[in-house]
mmCIF file of C-alpha atoms in Angstrom:
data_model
loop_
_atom_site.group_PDB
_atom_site.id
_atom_site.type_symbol
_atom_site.label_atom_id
_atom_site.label_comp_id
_atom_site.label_asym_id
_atom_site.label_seq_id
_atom_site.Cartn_x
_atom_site.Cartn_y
_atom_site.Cartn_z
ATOM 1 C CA UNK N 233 17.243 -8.177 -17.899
ATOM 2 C CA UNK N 234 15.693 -11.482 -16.816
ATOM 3 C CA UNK N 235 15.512 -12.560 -12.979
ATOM 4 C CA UNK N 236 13.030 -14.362 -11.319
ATOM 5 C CA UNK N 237 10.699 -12.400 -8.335
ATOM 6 C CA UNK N 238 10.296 -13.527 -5.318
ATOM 7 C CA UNK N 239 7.026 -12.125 -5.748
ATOM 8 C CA UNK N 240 4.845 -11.971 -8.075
ATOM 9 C CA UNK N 241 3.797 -8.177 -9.688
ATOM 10 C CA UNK N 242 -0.080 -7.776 -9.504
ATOM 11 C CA UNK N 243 -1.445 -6.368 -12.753
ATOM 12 C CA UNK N 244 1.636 -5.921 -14.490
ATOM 13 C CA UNK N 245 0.985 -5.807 -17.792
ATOM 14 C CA UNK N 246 -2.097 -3.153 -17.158
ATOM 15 C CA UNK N 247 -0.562 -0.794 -15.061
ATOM 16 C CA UNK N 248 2.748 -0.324 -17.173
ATOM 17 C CA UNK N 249 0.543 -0.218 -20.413
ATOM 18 C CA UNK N 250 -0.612 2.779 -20.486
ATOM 19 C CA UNK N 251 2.051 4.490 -17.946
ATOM 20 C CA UNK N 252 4.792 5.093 -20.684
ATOM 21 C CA UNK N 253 4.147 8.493 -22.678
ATOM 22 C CA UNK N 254 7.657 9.337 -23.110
ATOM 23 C CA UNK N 255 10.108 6.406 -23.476
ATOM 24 C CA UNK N 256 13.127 9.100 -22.722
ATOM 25 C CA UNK N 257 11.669 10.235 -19.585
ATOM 26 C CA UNK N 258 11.997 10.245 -15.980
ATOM 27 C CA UNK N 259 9.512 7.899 -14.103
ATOM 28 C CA UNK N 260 9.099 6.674 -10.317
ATOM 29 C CA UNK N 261 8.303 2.915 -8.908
ATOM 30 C CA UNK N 262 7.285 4.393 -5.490
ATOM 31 C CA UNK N 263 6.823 0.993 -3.982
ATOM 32 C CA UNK N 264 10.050 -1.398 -5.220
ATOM 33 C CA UNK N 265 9.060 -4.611 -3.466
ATOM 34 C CA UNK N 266 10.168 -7.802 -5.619
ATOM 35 C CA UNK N 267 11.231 -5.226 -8.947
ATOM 36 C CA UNK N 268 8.856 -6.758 -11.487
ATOM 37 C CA UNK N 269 6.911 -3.781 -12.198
ATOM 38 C CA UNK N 270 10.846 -1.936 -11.863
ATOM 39 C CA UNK N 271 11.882 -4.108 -14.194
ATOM 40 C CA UNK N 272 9.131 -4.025 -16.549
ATOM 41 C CA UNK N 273 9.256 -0.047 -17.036
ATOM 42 C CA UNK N 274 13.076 -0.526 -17.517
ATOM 43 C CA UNK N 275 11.965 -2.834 -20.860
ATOM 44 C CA UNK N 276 9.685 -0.500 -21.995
ATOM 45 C CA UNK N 277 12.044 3.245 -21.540
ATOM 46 C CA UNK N 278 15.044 3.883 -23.832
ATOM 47 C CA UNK N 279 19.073 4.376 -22.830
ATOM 48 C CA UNK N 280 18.356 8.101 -22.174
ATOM 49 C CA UNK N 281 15.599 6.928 -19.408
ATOM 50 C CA UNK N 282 16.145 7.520 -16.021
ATOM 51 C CA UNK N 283 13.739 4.959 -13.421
ATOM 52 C CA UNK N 284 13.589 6.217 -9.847
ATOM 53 C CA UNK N 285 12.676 3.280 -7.055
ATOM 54 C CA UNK N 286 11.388 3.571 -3.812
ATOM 55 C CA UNK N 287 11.177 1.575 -0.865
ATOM 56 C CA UNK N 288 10.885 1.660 2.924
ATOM 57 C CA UNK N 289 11.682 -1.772 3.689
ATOM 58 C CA UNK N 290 14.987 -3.084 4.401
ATOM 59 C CA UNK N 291 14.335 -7.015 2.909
ATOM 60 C CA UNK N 292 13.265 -5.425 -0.265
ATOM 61 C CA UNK N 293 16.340 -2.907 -0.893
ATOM 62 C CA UNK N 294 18.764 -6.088 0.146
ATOM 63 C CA UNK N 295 16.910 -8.197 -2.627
ATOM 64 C CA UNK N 296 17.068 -6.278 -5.487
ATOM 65 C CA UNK N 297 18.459 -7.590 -8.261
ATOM 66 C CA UNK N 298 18.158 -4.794 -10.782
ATOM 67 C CA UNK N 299 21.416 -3.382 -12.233
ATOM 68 C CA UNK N 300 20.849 -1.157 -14.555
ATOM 69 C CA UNK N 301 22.623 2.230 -15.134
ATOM 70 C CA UNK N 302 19.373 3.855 -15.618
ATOM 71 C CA UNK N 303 18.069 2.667 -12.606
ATOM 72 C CA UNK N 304 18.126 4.500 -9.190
ATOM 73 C CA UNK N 305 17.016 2.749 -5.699
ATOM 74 C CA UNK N 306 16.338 4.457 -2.402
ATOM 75 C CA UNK N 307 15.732 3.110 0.816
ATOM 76 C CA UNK N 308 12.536 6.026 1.849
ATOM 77 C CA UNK N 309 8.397 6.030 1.840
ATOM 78 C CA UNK N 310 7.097 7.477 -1.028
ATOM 79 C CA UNK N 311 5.680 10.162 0.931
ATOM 80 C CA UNK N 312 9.101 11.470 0.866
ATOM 81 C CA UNK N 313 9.725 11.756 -3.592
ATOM 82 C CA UNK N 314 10.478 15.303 -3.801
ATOM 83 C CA UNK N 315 12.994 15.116 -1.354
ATOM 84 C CA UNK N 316 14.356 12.315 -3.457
ATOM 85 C CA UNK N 317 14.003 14.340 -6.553
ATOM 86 C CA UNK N 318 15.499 17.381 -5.445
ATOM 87 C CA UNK N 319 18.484 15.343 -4.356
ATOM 88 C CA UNK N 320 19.073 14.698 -7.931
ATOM 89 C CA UNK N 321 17.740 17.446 -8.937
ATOM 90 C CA UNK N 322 14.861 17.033 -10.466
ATOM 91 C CA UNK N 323 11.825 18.846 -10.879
ATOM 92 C CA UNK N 324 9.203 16.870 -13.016
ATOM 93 C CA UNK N 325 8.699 13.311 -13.526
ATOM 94 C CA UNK N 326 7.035 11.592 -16.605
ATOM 95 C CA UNK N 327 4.951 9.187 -15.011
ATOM 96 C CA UNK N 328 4.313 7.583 -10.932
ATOM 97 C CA UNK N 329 3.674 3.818 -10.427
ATOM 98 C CA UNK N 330 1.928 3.091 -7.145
ATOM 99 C CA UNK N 331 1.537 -0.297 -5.562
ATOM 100 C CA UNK N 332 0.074 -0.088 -2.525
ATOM 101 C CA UNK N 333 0.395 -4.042 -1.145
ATOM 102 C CA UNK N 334 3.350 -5.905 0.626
ATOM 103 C CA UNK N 335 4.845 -8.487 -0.713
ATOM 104 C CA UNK N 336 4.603 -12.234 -0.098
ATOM 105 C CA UNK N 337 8.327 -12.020 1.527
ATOM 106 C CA UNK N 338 6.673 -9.934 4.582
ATOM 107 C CA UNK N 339 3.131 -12.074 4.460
ATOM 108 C CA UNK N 340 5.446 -15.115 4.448
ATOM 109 C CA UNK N 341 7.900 -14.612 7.216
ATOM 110 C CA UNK N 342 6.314 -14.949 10.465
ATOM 111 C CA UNK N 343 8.726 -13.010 12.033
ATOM 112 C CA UNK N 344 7.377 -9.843 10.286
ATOM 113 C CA UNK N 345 3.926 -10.357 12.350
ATOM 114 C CA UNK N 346 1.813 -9.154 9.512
ATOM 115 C CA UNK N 347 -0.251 -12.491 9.031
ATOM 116 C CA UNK N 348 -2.935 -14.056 11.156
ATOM 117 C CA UNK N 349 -2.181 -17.778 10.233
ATOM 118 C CA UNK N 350 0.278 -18.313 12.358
ATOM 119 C CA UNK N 351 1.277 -17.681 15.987
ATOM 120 C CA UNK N 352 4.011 -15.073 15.268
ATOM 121 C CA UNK N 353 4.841 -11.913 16.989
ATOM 122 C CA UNK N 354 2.811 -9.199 16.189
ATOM 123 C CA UNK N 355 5.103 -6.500 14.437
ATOM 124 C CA UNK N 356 3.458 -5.323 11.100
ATOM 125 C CA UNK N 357 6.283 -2.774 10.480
ATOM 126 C CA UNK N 358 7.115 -2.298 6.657
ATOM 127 C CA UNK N 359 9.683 -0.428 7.653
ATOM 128 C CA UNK N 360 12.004 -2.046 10.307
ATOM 129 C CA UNK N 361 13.311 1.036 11.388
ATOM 130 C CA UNK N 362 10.185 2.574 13.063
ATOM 131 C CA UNK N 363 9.761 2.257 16.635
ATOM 132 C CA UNK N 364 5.735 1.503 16.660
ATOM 133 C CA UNK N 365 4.831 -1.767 16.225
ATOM 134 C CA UNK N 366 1.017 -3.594 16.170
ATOM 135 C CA UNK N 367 1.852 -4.639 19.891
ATOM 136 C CA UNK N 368 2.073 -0.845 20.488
ATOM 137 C CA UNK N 369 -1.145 -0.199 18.929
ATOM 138 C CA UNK N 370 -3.033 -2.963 20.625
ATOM 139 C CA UNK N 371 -1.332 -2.166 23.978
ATOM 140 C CA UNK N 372 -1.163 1.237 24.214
ATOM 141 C CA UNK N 373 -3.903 3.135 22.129
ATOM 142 C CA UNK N 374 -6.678 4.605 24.318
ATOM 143 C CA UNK N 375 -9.977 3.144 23.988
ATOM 144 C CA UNK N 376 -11.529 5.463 22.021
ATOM 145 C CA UNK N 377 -8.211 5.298 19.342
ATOM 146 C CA UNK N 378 -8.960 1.948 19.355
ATOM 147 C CA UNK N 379 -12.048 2.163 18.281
ATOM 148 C CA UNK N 380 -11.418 4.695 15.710
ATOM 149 C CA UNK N 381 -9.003 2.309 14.063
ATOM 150 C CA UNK N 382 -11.296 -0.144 13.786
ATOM 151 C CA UNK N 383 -14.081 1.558 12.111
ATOM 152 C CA UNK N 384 -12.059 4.022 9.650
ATOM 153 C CA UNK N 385 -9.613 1.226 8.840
ATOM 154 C CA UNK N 386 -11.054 -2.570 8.879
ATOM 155 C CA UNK N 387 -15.174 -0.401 8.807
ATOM 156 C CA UNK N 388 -16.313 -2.355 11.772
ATOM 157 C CA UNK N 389 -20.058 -1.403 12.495
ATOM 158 C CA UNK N 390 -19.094 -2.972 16.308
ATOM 159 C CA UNK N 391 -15.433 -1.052 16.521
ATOM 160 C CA UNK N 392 -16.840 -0.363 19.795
ATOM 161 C CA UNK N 393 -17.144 -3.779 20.740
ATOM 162 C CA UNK N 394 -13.994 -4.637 19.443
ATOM 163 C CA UNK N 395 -12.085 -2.204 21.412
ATOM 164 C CA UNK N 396 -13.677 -3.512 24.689
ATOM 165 C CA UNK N 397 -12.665 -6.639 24.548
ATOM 166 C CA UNK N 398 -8.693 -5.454 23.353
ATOM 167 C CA UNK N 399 -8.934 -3.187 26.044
ATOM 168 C CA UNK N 400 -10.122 -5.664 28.928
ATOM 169 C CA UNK N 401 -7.953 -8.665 27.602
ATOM 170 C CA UNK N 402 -4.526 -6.125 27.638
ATOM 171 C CA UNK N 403 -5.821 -5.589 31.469
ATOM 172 C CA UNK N 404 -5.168 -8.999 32.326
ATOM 173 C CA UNK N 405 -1.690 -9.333 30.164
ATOM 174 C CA UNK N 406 0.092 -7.719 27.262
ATOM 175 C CA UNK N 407 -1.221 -9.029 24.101
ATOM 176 C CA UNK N 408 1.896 -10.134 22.181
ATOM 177 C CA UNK N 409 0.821 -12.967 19.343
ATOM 178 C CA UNK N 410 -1.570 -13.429 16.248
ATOM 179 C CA UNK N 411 -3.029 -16.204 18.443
ATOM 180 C CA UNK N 412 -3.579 -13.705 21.312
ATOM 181 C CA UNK N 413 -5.160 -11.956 19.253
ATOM 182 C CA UNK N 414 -7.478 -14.081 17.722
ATOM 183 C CA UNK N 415 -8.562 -16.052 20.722
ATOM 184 C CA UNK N 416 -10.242 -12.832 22.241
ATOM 185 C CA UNK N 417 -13.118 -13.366 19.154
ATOM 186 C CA UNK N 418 -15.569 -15.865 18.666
ATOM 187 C CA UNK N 419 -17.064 -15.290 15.333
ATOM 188 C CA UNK N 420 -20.100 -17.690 14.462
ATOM 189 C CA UNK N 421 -20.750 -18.330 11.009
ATOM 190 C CA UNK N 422 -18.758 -19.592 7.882
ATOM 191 C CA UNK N 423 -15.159 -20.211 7.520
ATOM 192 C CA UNK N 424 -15.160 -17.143 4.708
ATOM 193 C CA UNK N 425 -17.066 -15.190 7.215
ATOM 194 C CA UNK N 426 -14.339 -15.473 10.171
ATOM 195 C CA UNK N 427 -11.335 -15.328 7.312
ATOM 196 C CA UNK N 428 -12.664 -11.767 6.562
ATOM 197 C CA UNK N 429 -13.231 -10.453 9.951
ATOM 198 C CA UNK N 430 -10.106 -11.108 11.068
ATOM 199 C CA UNK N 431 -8.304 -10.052 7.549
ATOM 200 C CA UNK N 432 -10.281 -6.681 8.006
ATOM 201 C CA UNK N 433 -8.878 -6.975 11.513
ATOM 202 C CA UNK N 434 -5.349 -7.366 11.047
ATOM 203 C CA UNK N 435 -5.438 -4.734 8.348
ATOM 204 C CA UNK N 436 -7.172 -2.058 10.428
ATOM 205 C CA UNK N 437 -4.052 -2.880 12.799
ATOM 206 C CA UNK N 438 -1.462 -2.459 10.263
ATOM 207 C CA UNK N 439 -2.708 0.806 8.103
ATOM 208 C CA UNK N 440 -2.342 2.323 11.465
ATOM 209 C CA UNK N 441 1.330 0.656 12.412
ATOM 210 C CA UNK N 442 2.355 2.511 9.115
ATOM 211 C CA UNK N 443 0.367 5.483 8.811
ATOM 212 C CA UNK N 444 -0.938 4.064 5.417
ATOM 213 C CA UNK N 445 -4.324 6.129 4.626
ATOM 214 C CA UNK N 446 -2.512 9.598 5.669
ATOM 215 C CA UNK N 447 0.857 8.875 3.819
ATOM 216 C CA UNK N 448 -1.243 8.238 0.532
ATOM 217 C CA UNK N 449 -3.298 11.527 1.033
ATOM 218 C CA UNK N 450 -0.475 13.269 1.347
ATOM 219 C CA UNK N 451 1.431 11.575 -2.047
ATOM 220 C CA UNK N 452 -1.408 11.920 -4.067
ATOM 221 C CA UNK N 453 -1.346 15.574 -3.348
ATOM 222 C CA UNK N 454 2.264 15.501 -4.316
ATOM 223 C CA UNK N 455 2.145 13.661 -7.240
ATOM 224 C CA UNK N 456 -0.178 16.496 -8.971
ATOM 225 C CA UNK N 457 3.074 18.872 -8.308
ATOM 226 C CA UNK N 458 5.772 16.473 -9.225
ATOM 227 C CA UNK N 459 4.190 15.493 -12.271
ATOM 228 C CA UNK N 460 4.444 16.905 -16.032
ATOM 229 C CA UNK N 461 1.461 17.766 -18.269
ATOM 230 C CA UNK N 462 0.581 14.503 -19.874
ATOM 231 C CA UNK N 463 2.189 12.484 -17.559
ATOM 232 C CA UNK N 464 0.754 9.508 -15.764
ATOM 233 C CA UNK N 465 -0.203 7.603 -12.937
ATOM 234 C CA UNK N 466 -0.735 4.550 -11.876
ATOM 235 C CA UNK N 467 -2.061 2.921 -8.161
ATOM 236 C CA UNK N 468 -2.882 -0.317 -7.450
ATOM 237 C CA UNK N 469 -5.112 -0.764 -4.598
ATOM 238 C CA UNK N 470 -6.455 -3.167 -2.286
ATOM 239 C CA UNK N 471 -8.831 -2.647 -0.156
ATOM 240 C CA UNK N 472 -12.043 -0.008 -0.656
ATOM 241 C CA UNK N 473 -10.608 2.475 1.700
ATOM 242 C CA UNK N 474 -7.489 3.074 -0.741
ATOM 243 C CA UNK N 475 -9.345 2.558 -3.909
ATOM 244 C CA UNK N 476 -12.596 5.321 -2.324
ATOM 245 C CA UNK N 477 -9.677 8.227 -2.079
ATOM 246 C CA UNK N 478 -7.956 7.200 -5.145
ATOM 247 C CA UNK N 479 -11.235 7.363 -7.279
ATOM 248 C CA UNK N 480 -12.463 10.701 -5.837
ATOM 249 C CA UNK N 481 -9.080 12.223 -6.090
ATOM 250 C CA UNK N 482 -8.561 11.468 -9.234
ATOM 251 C CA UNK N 483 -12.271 12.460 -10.689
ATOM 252 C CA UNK N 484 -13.574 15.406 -8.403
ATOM 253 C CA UNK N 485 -9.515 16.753 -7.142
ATOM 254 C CA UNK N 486 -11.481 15.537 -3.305
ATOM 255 C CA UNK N 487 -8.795 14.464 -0.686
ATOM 256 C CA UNK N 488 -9.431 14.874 2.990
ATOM 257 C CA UNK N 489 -13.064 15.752 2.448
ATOM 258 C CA UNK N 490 -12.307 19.121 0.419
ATOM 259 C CA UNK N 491 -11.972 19.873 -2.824
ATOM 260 C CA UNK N 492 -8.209 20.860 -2.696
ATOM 261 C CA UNK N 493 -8.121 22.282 -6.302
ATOM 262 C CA UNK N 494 -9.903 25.387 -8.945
ATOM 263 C CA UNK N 495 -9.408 23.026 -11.654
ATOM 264 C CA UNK N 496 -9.156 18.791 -11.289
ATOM 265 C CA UNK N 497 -5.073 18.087 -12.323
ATOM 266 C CA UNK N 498 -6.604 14.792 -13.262
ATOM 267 C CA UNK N 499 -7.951 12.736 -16.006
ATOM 268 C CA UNK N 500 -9.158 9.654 -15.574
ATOM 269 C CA UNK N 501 -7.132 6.938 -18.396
ATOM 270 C CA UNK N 502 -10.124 4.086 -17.854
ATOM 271 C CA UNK N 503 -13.562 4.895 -16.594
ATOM 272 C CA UNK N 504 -13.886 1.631 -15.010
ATOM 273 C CA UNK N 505 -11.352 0.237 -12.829
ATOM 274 C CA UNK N 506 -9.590 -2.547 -13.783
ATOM 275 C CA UNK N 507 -9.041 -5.525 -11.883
ATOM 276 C CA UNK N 508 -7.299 -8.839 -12.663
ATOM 277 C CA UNK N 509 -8.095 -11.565 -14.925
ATOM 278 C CA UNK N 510 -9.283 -14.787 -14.161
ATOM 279 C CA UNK N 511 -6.535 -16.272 -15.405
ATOM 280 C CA UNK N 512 -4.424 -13.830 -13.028
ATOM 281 C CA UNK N 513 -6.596 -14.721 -9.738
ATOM 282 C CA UNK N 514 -5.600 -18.619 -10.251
ATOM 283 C CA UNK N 515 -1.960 -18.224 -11.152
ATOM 284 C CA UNK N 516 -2.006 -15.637 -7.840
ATOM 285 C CA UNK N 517 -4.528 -15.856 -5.417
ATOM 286 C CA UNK N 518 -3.448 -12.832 -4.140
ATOM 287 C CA UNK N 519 -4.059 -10.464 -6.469
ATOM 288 C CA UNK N 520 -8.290 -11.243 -6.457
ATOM 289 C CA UNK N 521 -8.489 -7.662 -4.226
ATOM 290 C CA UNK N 522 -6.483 -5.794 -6.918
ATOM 291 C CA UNK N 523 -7.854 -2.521 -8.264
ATOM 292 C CA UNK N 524 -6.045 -0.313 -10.800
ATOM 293 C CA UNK N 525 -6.664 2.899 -11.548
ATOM 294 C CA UNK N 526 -5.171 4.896 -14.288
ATOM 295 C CA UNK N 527 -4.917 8.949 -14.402
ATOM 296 C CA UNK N 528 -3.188 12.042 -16.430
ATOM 297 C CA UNK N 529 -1.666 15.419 -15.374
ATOM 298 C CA UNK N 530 -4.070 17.875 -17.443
#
């Protein structure tokens, strides 16, 4: 099976390496996006294999190119796999590939609102089916939500700040635009310096549009029960937030400030996390914030 992605799979090669224990097994792709790391699994598993893909947004599920009679594609959010799995019926799965980014097609199309380079309608919706939007968010969260969102999601020291001005400005007229958005902040300083407030920003914006940090908290807990002894898992992260719960989930069994388990279900694959090459930052610019980290069902 050869077909070229629309976008390119971060750390490919590294988080399908050591995710195969049993080449006859069941496995999940929670996160479909462009199929690459789909289709690289698919190389790796034999005929009796059976490859389980997730995704929640539309664009992705039209694109896919992947026919393969081992290969099974749902249109849901990870956070709901063992409804998928009991549909099939299915109790244990082999091994759990997570990536948690979006894909150049939604960073690309300005009419997905999820970048800040351009003057497009602010949306941020990766799946086009919910009705709450980043123009909800800005327009309609309290104050003090606001402000929360900013400093547990983009860890602004001045969230307070922040959610003044958003507040005042939405006063005057519904903010609507990336450039609406932007134009409300002055930040003084280097080019890098204003590129990563607003990414941070924009970010804090769109992990609440999709519920991001609380749908992973709840999979993670869910993969420890849908997994078999010696299976794997694998999540790609990209920002500290994600990569924090991963890491302490995975070697102290602590999600949502408790230890949730007698025993840790984890072991840790890699002590250190592993990020991209060198050679993978050029050829994809995109990848630099890429963090993989690698853990067994004990």
């Amino acid at each position: 099976m050869n077909f070229k992605y629309y976008h390119k799979p971060v750390l490919l090669e590294e988080s399908i390496e050591n995710l195969i224990t049993d080449p006859n097994g069941i496995y999940v792709d929670t996160t479909l996006g462009g199929g690459g790391h789909s289709d690289a699994i698919l190389k790796k598993l034999n005929q009796k294999a059976t490859l389980i893909a997730l995704d929640q947004d539309q664009e992705s599920i039209k694109r896919n190119l992947i026919i393969d009679k081992r290969f099974h594609l749902f249109h849901k959010n990870f956070i709901h796999i063992r409804d998928i799995l009991n549909q099939n019926r299915i109790d244990k799965v082999s091994g759990i590939l997570v990536d948690l980014g979006f894909s150049s097609l939604q960073i690309d199309n300005p009419k997905r609102g999820f970048s800040n380079q351009s003057n497009c309608i602010l949306d941020m919706r990766m799946n086009q089916e919910s009705l709450y939007s980043a123009q909800n968010v800005l327009n309609e969260c309290s104050k003090k939500e606001l402000f929360h969102i900013f400093y547990e999601y983009g860890e602004f020291k001045n969230a307070k700040k922040i959610a003044e001005k958003i507040f005042k400005m939405r006063l005057k007229k519904n903010i609507k635009t990336a450039l609406d958005l932007i134009h409300l902040f002055f930040i003084k300083g280097s080019f890098k310096k204003r590129k990563r407030f607003f990414s941070r920003l924009f970010q804090s914006i769109r992990i609440e549009v999709n519920n991001e940090i609380n749908i992973l908290k709840g999979f993670l807990l869910e993969s420890s029960k849908i997994l078999l002894k010696g299976g794997r898992i694998s999540v790609i992260s990209y920002h500290s937030i994600e990569d924090r719960i991963i890491k302490y989930f995975f070697k102290k069994g602590i999600i949502i400030n408790k230890i949730n388990f007698e025993t840790l279900p984890f072991k840790m694959i890699h002590k250190k996390v592993i990020k991209p090459s060198f050679q993978e930052i050029t050829s994809n610019p995109r990848s630099r914030s890429a963090k993989l980290r690698i853990a067994e069902k004990t």
